XYZ file of C-alpha atoms in Angstrom:
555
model
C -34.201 104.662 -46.046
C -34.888 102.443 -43.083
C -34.947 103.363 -39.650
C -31.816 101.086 -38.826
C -29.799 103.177 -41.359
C -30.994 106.251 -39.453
C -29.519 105.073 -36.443
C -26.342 103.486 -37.774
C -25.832 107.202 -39.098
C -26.373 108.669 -35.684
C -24.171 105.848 -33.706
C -21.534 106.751 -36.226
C -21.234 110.309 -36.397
C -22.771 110.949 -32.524
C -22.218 107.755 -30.300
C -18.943 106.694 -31.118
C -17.326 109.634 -31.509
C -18.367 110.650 -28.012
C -17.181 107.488 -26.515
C -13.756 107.869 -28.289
C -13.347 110.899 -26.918
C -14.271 109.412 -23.312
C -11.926 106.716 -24.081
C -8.901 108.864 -24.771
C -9.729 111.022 -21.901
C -9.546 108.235 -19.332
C -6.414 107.214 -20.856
C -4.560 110.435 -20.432
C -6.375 112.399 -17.419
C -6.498 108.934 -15.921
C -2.999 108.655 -14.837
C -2.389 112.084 -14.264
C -5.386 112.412 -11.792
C -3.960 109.104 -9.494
C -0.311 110.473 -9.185
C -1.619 113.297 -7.066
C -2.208 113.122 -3.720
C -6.258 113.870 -2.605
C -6.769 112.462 1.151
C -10.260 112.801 2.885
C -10.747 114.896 5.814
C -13.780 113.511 7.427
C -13.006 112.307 11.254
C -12.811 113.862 14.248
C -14.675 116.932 13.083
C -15.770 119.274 16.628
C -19.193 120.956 15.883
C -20.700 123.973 17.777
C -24.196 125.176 17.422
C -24.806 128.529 18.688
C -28.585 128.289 18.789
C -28.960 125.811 21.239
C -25.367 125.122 22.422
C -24.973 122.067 21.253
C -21.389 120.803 20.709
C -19.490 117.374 20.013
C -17.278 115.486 17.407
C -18.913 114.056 14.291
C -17.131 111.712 11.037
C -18.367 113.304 7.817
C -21.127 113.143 5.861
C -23.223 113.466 8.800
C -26.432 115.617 9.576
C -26.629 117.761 12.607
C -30.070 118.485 14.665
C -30.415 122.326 14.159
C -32.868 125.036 13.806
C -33.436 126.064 10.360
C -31.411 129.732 9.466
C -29.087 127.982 12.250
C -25.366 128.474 11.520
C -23.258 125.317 12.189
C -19.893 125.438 13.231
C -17.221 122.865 12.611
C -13.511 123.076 13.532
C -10.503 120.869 12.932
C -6.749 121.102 13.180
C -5.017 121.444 9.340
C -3.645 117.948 8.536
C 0.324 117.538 8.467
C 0.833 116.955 4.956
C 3.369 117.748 2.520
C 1.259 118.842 -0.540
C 1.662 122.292 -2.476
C -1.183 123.854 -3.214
C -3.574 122.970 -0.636
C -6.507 123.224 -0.660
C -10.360 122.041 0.514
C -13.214 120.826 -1.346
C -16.369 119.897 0.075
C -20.083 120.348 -1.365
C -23.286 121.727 0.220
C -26.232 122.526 -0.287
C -26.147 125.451 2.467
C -27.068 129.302 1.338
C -23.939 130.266 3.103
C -20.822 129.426 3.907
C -17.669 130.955 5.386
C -14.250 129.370 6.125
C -12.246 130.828 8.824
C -8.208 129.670 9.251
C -6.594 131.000 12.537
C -9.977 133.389 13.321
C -9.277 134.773 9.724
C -11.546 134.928 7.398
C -10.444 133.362 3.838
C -13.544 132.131 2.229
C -17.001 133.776 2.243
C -19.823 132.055 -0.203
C -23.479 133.101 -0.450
C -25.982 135.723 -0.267
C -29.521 136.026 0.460
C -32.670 133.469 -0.459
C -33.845 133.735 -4.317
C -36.020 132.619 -6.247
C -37.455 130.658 -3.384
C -35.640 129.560 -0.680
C -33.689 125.991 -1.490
C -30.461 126.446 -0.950
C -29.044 124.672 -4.773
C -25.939 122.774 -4.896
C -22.511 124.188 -4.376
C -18.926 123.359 -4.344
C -15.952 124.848 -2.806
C -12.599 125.203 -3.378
C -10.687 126.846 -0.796
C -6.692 127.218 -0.995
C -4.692 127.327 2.556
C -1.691 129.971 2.587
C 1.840 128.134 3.201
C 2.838 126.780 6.297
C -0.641 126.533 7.163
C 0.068 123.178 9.034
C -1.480 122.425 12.613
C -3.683 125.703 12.216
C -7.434 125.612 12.836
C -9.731 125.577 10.443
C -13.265 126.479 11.032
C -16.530 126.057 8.806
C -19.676 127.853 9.679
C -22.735 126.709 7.370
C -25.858 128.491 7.269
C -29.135 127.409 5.156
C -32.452 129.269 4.900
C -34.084 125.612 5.198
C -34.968 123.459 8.250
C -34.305 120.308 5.232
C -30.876 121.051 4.168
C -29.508 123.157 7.642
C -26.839 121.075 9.422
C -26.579 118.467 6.694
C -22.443 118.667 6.485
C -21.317 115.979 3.239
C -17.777 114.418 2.824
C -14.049 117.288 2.787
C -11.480 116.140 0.662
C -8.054 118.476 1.005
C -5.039 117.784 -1.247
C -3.810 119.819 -3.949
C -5.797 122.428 -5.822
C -4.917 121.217 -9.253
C -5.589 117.645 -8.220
C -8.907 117.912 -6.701
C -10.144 119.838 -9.735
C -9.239 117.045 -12.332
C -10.659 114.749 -9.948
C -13.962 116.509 -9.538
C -14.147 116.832 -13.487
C -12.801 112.782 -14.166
C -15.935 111.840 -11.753
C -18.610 114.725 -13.328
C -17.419 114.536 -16.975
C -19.071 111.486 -18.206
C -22.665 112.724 -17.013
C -22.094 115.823 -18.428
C -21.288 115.104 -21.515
C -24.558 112.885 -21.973
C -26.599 115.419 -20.536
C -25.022 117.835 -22.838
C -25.569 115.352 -26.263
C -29.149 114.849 -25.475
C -29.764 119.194 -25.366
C -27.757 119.862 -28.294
C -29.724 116.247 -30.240
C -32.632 118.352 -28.704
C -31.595 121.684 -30.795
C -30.703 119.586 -33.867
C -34.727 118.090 -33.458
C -36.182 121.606 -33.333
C -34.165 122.880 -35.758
C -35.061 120.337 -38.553
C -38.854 120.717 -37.427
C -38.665 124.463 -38.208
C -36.770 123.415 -41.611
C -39.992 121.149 -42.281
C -42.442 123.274 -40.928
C -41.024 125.741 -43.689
C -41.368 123.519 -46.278
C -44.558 122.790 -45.172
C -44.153 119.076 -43.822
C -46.199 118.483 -40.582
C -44.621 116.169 -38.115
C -46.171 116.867 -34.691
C -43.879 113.608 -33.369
C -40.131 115.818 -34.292
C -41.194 118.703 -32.004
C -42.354 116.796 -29.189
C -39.099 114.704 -29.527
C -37.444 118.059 -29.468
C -38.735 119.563 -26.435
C -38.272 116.337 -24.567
C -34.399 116.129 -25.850
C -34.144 119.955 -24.781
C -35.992 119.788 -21.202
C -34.139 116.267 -20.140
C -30.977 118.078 -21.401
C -31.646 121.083 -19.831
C -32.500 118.996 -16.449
C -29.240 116.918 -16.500
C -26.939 119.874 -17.278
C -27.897 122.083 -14.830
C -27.271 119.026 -12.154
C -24.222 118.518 -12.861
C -21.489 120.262 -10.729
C -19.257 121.928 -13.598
C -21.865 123.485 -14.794
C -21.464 125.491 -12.080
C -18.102 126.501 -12.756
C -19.383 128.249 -15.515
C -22.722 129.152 -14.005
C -21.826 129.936 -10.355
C -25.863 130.382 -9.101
C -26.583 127.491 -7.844
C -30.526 128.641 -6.757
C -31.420 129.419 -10.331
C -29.403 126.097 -11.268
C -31.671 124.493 -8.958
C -34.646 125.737 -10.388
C -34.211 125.288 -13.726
C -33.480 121.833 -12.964
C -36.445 120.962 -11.205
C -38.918 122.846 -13.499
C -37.508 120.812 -16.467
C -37.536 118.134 -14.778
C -41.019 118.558 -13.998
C -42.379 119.080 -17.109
C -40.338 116.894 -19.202
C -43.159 114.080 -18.853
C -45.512 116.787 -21.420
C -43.595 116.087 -24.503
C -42.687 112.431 -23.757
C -46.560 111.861 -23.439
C -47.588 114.021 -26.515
C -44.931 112.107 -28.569
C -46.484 108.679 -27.772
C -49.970 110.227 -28.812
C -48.134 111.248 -31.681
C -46.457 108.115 -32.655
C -48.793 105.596 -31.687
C -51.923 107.994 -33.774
C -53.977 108.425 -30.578
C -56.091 110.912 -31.249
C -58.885 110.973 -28.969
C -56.972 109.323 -25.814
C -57.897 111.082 -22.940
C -55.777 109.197 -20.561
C -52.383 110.728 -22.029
C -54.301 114.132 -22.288
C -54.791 114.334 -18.416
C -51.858 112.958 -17.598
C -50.001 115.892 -19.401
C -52.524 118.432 -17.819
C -51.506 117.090 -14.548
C -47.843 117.246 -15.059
C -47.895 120.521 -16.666
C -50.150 121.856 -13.499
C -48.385 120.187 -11.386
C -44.732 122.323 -12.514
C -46.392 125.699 -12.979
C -48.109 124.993 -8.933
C -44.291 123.765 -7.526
C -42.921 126.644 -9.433
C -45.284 129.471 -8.162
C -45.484 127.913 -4.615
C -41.528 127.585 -4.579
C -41.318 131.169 -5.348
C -44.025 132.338 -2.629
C -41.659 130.179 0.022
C -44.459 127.908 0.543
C -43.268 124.733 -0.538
C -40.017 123.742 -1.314
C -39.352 121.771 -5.189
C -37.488 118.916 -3.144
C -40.424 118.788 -0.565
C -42.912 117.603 -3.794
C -40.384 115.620 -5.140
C -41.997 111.750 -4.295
C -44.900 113.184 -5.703
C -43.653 113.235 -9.205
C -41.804 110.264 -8.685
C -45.510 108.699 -7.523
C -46.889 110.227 -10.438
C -44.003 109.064 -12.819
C -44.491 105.497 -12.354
C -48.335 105.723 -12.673
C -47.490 107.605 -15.793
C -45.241 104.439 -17.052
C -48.137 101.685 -15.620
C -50.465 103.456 -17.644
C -48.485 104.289 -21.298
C -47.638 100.052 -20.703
C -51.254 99.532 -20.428
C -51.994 101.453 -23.393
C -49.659 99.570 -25.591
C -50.952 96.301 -24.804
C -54.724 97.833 -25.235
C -53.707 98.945 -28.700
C -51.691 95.904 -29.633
C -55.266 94.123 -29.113
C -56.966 96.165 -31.157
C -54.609 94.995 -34.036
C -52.993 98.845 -33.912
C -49.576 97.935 -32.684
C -46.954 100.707 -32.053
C -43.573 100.325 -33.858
C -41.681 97.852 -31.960
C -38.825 99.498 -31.270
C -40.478 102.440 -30.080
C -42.226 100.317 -27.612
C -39.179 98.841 -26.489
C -37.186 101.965 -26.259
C -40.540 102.950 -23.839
C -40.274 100.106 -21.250
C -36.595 100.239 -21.654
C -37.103 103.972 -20.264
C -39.261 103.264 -17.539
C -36.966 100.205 -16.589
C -34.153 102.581 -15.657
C -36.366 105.121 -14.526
C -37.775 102.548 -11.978
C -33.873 101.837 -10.789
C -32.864 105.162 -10.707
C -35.687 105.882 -8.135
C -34.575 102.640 -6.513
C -31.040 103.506 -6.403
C -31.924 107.695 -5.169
C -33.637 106.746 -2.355
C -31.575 104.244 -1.314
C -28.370 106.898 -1.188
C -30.165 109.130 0.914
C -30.184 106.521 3.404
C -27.019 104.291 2.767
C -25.349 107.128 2.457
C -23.892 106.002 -1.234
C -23.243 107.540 -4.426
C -24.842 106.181 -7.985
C -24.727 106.812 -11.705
C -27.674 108.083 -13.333
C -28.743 104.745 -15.506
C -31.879 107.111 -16.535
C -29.289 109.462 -18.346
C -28.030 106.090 -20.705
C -31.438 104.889 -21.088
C -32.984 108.546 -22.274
C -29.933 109.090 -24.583
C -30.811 105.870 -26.279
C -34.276 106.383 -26.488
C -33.792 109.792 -28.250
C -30.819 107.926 -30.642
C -33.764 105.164 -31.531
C -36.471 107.417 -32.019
C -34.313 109.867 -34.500
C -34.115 106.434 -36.464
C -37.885 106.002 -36.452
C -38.608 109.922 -37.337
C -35.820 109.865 -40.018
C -38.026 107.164 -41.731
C -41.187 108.213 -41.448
C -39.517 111.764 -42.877
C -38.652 109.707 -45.659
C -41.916 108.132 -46.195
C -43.328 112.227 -45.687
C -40.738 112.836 -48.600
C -41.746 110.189 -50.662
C -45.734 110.598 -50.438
C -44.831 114.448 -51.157
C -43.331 113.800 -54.112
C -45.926 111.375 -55.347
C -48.666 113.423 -54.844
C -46.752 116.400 -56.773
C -46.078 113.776 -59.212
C -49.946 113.100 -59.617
C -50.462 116.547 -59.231
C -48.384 117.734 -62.043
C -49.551 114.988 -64.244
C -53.350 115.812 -63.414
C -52.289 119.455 -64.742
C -49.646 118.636 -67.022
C -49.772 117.449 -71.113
C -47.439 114.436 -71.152
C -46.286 114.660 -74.196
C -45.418 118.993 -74.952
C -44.777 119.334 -71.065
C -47.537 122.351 -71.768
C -50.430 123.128 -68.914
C -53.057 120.545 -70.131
C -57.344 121.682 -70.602
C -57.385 120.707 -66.959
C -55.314 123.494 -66.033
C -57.144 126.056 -69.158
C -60.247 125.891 -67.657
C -59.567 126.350 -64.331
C -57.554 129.726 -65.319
C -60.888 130.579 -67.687
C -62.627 130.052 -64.343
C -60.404 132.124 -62.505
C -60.309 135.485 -64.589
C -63.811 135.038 -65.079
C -63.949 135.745 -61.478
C -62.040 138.948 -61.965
C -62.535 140.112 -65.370
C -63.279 143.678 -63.958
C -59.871 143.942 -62.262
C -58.010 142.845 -65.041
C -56.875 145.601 -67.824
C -56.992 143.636 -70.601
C -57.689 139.950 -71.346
C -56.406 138.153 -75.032
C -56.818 134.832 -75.955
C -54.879 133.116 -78.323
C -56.375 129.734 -79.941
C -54.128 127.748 -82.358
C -54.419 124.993 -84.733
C -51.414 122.586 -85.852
C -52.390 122.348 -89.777
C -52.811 118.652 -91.303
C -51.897 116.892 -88.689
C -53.991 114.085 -89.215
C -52.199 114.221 -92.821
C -49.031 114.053 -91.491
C -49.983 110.697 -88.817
C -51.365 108.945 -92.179
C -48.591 109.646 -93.798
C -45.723 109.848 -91.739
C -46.637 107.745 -88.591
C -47.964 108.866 -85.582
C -44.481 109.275 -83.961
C -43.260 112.455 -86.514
C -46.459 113.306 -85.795
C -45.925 113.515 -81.994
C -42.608 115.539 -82.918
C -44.426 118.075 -85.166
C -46.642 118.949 -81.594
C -43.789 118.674 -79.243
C -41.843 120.979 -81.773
C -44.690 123.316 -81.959
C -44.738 123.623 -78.063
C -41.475 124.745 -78.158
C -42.191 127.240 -80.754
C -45.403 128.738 -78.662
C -43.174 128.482 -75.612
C -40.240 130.585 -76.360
C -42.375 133.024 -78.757
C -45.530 133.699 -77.112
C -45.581 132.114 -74.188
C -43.380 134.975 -73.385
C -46.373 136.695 -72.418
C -48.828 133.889 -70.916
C -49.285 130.752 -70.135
C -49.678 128.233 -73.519
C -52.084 124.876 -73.144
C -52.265 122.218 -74.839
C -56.251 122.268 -74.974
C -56.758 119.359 -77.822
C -55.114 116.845 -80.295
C -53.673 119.495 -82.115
C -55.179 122.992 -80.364
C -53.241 125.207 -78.452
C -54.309 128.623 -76.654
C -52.551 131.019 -74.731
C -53.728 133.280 -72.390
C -52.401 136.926 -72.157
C -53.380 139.760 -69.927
C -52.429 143.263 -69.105
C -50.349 143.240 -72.131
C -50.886 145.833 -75.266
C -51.741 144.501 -78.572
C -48.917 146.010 -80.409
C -46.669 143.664 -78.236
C -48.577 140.849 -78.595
C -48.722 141.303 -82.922
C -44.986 141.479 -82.281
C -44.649 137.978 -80.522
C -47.067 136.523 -82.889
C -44.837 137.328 -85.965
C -41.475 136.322 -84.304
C -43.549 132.900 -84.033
C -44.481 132.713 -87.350
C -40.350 133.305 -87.825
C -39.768 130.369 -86.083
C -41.735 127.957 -88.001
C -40.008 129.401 -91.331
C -37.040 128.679 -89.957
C -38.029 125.238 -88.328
C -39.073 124.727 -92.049
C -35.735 125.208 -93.762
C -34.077 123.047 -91.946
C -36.523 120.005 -92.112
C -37.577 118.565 -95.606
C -40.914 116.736 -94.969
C -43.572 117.372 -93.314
C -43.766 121.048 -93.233
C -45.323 122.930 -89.776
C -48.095 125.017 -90.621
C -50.293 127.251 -87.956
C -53.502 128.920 -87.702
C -54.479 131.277 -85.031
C -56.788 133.430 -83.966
C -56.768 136.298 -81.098
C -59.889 138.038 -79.596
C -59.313 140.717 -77.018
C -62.626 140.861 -74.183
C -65.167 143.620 -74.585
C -68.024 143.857 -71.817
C -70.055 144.970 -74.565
C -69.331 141.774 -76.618
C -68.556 139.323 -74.144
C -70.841 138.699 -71.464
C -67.818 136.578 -69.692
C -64.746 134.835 -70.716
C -66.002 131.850 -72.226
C -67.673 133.936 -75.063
C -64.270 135.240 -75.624
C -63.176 131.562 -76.210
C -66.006 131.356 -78.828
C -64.807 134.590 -80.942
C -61.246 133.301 -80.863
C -61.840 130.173 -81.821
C -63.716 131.550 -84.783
C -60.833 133.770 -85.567
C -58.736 130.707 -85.792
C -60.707 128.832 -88.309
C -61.462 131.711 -90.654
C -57.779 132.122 -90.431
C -57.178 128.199 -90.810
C -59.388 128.738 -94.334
C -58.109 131.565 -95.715
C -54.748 131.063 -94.981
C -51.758 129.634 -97.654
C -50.975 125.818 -96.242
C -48.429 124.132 -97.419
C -48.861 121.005 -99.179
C -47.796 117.784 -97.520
C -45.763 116.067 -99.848
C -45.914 112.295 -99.654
């Protein structure tokens, strides 16, 4: 199957089915979403610093000069509106915050610094009692950071229900892509446990995994509803930085793995670094030294050497005449072209002061969706070669034409008890002799020839091969192998064979099947190993091949 079937499966029964359900969502919470009212609340705001005494009137978003650990009061008269339900929402990234209406105290958010001391992101919803119109509303914000402390972003009040759909018609669409590329992640890791169980080694399918699973887990826990159902936005925070942080590892380990570079030391380090780098923010962020925010244009830095140098690398090995699959290279730069705008596009709200879609989110979903196409061939190409080489394998061990074990096979098993004759109880070998054959090809033609033998196999098979293993170990020779088994039993399997050639015979005119055999059970005192038990069988089987009533072959 080729890799562009792969991903036509995955744009059919992932992709489009997502974007369906996007499309009937706009269509119906859409509307809905419009006909309610949702007015910002951003001018005229009065602020009051109690540290320093500072006071004046700022238009939100705005950042205020305080101390860190500084609480930051702002106060402003309830709008006149008619709207039921009222109710604020605003976002910060504060450890604290408290809402006062009329001196009384109707919202309190927050708790001590954990896990480090940045702040996470929060929202708030805060309904207003009735008749709340013309009362004064104050906000006091408090964050354990000098970075975050007095930073005050946009209030929206309307109604309750309103400003809820709003905030999930604006957040959805990121969330669910961050949430398909963590559960494609699963889906990865789960089919590279499935292989690893059936013993197919594809070091590219776990990488892909973990990289699916730490971008998803990254994305998710940015995204603002996830905190309606995980309301801790510190350990949000974290977890969002520390996957972020190491999600270069597996992306670099999968190009290794893809592009067969086994000895590149370049990709090596750089995965080092990165991995270093997390654990270091993580332990640091933790012992309140630094903050995960503080080192973030360090990764960025590091990110775009990262994509300089995996570019450099492909154009080095397309040189060499060892070019990487084409898509996969494209899906790469493709990657790092987002990435590169996304960075563009971050820094540039933090000082425009505008909002952005993450392109990066697109671009990694698509990369994942390609690759899946290029792993689901070369898992077919595994699959293939696996079944070729169990194909050779079986035919290096197998008789072609009885479907028996062939002498390849007998003498490896000869080889192998003769390793452990003095752990086994008993040893008997069977050797048996397909009477006139070469009669019967003269006569009859070499194909009822070939049906006497594969008829004979059956025979052995279902008689004694009950009790061991039955090779075809000539033209017309068969042996059998039997151990741990009493004589008595075997004598009993041997006649029930001879049964089935008498009754094989009656129901076939010409030619008649005839057998010889000959047992010998291993002695130490006669056998010095297992191939002189092969030798007393064998002569068994041709005194019994001369002494023995064969029928004529009648021509």
């Amino acid at each position: 199957m080729k890799s562009e079937k792969i991903l036509g499966i995955v744009l059919i029964y992932i992709v489009i089915p997502v974007f369906a359900i996007l499309l009937v969502y706009s269509l119906t919470l859409g509307p809905y979403v419009q006909e309610n009212e949702i007015i910002e609340f951003n001018s005229n705001w009065k602020f009051f610093d109690p540290a320093t005494g500072k006071s004046g009137v700022v238009d939100l978003p705005a950042f205020i000069d305080v101390p860190g650990n500084a609480p930051v009061r702002l106060t402003h008269m309830v709008p006149d509106y008619d709207i039921s339900n009222l109710a604020l929402f605003f976002m910060t990234r504060q450890q604290k915050v408290k809402v006062y209406l009329d001196d009384e105290l109707i919202y309190d958010f927050g708790s001590e610094p954990k896990y480090g001391w940045n702040p996470g992101n929060s929202f708030h919803f805060i309904s207003l009692r009735e008749n709340c119109r013309n009362s004064i509303i104050t906000i006091e914000l408090t964050s354990p950071s000098k970075i975050f402390s007095g930073l005050v972003n946009s209030i929206h009040i309307g109604s309750r229900d309103a400003l809820l759909l709003n905030l999930i018609k604006k957040d959805i669409l990121p969330l669910i892509f961050s949430l398909l590329i963590l559960i494609l992640g699963m889906i990865l890791f789960f089919l590279f446990s499935l292989m690893s169980f059936f013993k197919i080694n594809d070091s590219g399918t776990f990488y892909l995994a973990l990289f699916s699973i730490f971008g998803g887990l990254w994305m998710t826990s940015d995204r603002i509803l996830t905190l309606l159902f995980f309301n801790d936005p510190v350990f949000n925070l974290n977890i969002c930085y520390m996957s972020m942080y190491l999600l270069p590892v597996p992306f670099l380990l999968y190009i290794k793995s893809i592009c067969r570079l086994k000895r590149n030391r370049l990709l090596d380090l750089l995965s080092w670094l990165f991995l270093l780098f997390a654990l270091s923010s993580a332990i640091m962020q933790l012992l309140n030294i630094i903050d995960f925010t503080t080192v973030l244009p360090v990764f960025h830095l590091m990110s775009l050497a990262t994509a300089v140098c995996v570019c450099t690398i492909f154009y080095k090995e397309t040189k060499k005449g060892k070019k990487p699959p084409v898509i996969f290279m494209i899906s790469c730069v493709a990657l790092f072209s987002f990435l590169l705008l996304d960075l563009v596009l971050f820094y540039a709200s933090y000082i425009y002061k505008i909002d952005y879609f993450g392109y990066f989110q697109i671009s990694m979903l698509l990369f994942i969706v390609i690759n899946i196409g290029n792993l689901g061939e070369n898992l077919f190409l595994i699959r293939d070669m696996n079944i070729k080489n169990r194909l050779l394998l079986s035919l290096a061990y197998t008789d072609t034409l009885t479907r028996l074990k062939n002498r390849t096979s007998f003498d490896e098993m000869m080889n192998a008890i003769n390793n452990r004759l003095k752990q086994e109880s008993s040893v008997h070998l069977i050797i048996l002799d397909i009477n006139n054959l070469k009669t019967i090809n003269d006569t009859y033609g070499h194909k009822r020839g070939d049906d006497i033998l594969v008829e004979s196999a059956k025979i052995l098979k279902v008689t004694i091969g009950q009790l061991g293993d039955v090779y075809r170990i000539g033209g017309d020779e068969f042996a059998c192998i039997i151990r741990n088994t009493d004589e008595s039993v075997i004598n009993e399997y041997v006649s029930e064979m001879f049964e089935q050639v008498d009754s094989f015979n009656s129901k076939n005119e010409q030619p008649k099947l005839s057998i010889a055999y000959g047992m010998a059970t291993y002695h130490p005192e006669l056998d010095k190993d297992i191939h002189s038990l092969f030798v007393r069988a064998d002569k068994a089987m041709y005194n019994n091949k001369e002494t023995q009533k064969v029928i004529q072959v009648v021509v």
